[in-house]
mmCIF file of C-alpha atoms in Angstrom:
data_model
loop_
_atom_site.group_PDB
_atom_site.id
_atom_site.type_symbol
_atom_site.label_atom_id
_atom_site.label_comp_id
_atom_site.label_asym_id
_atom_site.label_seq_id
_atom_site.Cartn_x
_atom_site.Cartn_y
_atom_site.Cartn_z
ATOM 1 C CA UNK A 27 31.411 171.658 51.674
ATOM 2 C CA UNK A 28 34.592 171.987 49.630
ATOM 3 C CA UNK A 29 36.600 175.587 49.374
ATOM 4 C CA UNK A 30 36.307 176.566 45.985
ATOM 5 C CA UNK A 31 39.589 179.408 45.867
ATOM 6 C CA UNK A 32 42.076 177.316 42.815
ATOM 7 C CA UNK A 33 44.909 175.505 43.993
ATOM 8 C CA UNK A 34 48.054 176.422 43.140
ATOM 9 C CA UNK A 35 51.387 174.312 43.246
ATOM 10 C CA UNK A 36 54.681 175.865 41.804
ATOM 11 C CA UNK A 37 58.236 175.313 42.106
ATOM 12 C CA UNK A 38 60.136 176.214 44.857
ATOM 13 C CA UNK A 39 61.200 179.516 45.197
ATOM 14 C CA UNK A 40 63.851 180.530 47.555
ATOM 15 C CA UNK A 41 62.600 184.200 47.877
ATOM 16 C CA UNK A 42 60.329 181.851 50.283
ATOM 17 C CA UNK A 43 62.462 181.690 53.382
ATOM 18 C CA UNK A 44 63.154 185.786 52.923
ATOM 19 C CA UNK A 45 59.482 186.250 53.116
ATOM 20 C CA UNK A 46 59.498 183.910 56.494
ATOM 21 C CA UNK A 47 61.817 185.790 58.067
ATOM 22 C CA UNK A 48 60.270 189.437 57.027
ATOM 23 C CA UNK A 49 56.901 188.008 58.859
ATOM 24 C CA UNK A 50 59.086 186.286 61.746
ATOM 25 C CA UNK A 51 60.709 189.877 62.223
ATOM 26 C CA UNK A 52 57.434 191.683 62.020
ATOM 27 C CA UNK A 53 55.816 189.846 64.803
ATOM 28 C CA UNK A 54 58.935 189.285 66.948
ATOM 29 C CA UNK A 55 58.428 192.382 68.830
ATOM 30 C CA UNK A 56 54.648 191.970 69.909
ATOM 31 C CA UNK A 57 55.233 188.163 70.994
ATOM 32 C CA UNK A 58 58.619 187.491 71.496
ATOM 33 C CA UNK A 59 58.936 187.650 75.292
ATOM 34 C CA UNK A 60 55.769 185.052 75.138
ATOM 35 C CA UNK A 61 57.488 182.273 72.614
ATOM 36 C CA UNK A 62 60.430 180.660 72.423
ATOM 37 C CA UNK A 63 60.768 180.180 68.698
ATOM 38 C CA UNK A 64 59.349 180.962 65.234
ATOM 39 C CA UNK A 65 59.506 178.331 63.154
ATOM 40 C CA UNK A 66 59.245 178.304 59.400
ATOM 41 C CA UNK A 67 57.252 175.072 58.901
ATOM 42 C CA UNK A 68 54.882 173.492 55.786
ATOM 43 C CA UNK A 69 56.140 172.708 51.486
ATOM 44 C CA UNK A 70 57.785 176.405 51.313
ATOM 45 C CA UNK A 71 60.302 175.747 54.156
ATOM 46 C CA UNK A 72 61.480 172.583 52.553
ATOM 47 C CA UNK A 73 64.257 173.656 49.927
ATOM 48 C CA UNK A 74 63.592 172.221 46.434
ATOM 49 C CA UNK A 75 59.748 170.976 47.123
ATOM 50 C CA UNK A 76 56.901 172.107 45.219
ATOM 51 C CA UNK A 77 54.479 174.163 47.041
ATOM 52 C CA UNK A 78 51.267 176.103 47.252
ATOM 53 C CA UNK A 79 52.826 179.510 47.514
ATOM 54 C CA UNK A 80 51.772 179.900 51.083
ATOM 55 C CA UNK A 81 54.219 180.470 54.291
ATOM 56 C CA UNK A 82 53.217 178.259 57.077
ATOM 57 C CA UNK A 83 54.942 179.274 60.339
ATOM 58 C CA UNK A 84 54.364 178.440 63.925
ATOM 59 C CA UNK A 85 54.973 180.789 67.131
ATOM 60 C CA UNK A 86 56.229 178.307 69.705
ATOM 61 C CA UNK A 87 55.088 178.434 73.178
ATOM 62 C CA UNK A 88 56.303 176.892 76.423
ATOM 63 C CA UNK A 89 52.797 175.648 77.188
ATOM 64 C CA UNK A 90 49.102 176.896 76.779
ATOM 65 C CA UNK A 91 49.310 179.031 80.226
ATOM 66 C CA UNK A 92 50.405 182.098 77.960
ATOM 67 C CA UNK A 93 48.126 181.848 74.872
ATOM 68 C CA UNK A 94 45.573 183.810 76.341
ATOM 69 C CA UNK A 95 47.743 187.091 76.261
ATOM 70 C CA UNK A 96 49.232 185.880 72.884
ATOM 71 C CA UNK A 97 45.649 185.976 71.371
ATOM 72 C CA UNK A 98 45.147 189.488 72.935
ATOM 73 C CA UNK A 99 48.243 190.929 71.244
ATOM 74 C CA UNK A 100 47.976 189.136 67.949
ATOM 75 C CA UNK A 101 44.562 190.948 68.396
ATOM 76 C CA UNK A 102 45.822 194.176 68.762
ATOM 77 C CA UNK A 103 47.726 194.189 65.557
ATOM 78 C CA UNK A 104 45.013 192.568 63.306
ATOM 79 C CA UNK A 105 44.584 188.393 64.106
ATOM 80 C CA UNK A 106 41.943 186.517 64.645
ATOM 81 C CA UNK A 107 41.842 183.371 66.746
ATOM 82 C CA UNK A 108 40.235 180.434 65.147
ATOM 83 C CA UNK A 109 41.152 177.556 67.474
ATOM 84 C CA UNK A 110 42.927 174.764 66.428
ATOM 85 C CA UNK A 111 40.623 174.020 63.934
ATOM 86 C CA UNK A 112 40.324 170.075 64.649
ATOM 87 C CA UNK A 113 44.348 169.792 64.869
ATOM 88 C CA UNK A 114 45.598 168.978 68.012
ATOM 89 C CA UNK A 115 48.346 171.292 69.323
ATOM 90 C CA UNK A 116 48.269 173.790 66.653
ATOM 91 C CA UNK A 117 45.871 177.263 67.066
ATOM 92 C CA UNK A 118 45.440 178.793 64.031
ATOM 93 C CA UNK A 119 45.191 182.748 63.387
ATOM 94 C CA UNK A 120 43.333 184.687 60.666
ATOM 95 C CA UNK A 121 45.047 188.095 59.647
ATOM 96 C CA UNK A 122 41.950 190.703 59.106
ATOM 97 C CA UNK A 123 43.912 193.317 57.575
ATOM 98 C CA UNK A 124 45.792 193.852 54.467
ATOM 99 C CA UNK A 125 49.858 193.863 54.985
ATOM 100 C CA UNK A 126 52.713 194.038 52.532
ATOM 101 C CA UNK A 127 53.456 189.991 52.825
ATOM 102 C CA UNK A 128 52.651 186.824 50.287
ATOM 103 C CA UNK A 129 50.044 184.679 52.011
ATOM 104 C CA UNK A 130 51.009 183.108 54.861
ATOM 105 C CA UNK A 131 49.315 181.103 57.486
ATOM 106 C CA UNK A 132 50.172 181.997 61.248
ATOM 107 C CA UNK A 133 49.887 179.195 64.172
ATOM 108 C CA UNK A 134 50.605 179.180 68.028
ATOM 109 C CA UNK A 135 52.091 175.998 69.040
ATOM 110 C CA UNK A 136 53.004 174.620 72.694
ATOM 111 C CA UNK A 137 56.596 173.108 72.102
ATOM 112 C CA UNK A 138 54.995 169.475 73.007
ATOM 113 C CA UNK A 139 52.300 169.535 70.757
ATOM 114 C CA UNK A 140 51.744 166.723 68.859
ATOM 115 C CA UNK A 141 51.012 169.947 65.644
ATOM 116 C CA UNK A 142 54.277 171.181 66.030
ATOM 117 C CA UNK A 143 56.137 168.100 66.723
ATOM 118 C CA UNK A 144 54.913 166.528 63.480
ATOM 119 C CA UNK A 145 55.519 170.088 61.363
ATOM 120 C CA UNK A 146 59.480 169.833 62.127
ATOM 121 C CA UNK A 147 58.888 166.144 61.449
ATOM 122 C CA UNK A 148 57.871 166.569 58.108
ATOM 123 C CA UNK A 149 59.738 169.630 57.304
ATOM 124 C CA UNK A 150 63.064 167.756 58.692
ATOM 125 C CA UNK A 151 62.461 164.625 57.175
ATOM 126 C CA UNK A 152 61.543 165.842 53.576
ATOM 127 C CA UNK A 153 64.547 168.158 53.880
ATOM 128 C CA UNK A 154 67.079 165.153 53.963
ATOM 129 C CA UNK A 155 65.057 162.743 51.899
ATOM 130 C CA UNK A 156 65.411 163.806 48.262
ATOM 131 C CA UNK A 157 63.438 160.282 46.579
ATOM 132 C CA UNK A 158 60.580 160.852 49.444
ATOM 133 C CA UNK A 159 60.859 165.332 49.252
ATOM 134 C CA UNK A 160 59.943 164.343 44.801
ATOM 135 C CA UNK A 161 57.629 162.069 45.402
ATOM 136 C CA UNK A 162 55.675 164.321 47.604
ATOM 137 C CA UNK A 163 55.898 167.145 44.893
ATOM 138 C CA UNK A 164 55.072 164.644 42.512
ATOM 139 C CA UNK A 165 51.714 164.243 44.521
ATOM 140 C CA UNK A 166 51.077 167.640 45.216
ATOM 141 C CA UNK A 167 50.879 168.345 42.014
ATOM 142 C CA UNK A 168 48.679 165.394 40.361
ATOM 143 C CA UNK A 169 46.112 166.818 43.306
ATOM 144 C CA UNK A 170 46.297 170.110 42.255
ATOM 145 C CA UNK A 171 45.838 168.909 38.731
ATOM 146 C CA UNK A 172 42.925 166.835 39.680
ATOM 147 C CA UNK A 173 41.125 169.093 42.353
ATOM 148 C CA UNK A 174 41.982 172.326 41.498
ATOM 149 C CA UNK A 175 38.948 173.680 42.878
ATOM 150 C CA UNK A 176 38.524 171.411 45.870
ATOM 151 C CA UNK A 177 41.341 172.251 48.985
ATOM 152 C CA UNK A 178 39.219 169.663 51.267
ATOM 153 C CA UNK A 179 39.951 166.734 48.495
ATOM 154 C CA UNK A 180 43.854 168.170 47.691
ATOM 155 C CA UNK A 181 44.580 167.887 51.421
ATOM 156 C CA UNK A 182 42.631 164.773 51.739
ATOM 157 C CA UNK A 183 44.461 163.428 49.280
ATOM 158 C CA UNK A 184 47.683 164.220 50.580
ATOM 159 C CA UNK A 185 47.063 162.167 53.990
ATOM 160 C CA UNK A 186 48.376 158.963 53.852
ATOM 161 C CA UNK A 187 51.735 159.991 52.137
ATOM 162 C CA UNK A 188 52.225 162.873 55.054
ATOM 163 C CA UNK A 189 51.418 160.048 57.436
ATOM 164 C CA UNK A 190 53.715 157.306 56.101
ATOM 165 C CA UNK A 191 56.649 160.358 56.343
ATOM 166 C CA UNK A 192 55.574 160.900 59.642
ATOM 167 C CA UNK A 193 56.237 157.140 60.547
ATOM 168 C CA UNK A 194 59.463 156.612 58.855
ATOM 169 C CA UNK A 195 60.193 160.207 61.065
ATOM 170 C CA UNK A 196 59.308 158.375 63.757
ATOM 171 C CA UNK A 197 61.261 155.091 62.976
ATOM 172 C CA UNK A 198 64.536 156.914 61.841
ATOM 173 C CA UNK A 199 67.587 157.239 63.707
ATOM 174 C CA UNK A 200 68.602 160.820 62.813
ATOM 175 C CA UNK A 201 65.131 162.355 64.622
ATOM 176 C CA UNK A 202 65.643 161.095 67.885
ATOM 177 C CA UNK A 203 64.332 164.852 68.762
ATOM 178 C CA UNK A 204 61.365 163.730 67.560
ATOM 179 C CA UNK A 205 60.903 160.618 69.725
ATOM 180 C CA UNK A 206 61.787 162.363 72.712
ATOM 181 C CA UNK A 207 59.008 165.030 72.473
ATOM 182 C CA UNK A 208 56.517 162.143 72.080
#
């Protein structure tokens, strides 16, 4: 069944990467001893992309062993767990309460995961690929245009071009991070 909530794709904004790190510092001091990293991650982290006006960012962990006292703390302070939600490596978390942030979209990532791995793929890739960073906007917003209503068919839609960037990622000489974590 598709989500009906309109899709939204504007220009970039760089108020964006203040807003990740107001979230980053607000949840620093209930996990930070349990991550390694915060990483701001998804179309608002990549200067000069088009985006749904939505901060994606992922908690890094060292390995699953500590996401059950992750979950209880996120807990505490207002998250739900909803699993990985049919993405490999990547738990996603709900936030139940209202709090003075934009939307944003909070995930717990081991460091190996293939979720993670292939969200600094992207991000990296788009970031120092201007033709392939327009062409993705370009895409993102013909979607929008033509499934406004419809997130399952946007995203759908946006498959095959995140998955070609993920092989040239894979292929290029200037992410040999990325190969290693493979």
């Amino acid at each position: 069944m598709a989500r009906t909530q309109a899709i939204e794709v504007v220009p970039y904004n760089p108020e964006w990467a203040h807003e990740f790190t107001r979230i980053k510092e607000y949840l620093l001091p209930y996990v930070d001893d349990l991550i390694l990293a915060v990483e701001h991650v998804g179309s608002t982290s990549v200067p000069g992309l088009d985006a749904k006006p939505i901060i994606d960012l992922d908690l890094v962990m060292a390995s699953y062993d500590v996401l059950p006292e992750i979950i209880e703390r996120l807990a505490k302070i207002g998250y739900v767990h909803e699993g990985n939600q049919g993405i490999e490596g990547r738990e996603a978390f709900k936030r139940i309460q209202e709090d003075e942030f934009m939307k944003y979209h909070l995930f717990v990532c081991p460091q190996d995961g293939k979720g993670f791995v292939e969200h600094l793929a992207l991000r990296d890739y788009l970031c120092s690929h201007e033709a392939d960073r327009q062409a993705y906007a370009e895409l993102k917003n013909r979607l929008a245009g033509q499934h406004r209503n419809d997130r399952d068919a946007y995203g759908a839609g946006k498959t095959a071009f995140i998955q070609a960037i993920l092989e040239k990622a894979r292929a290029g000489a200037d992410t040999s991070w990325y190969r290693r974590k493979q």
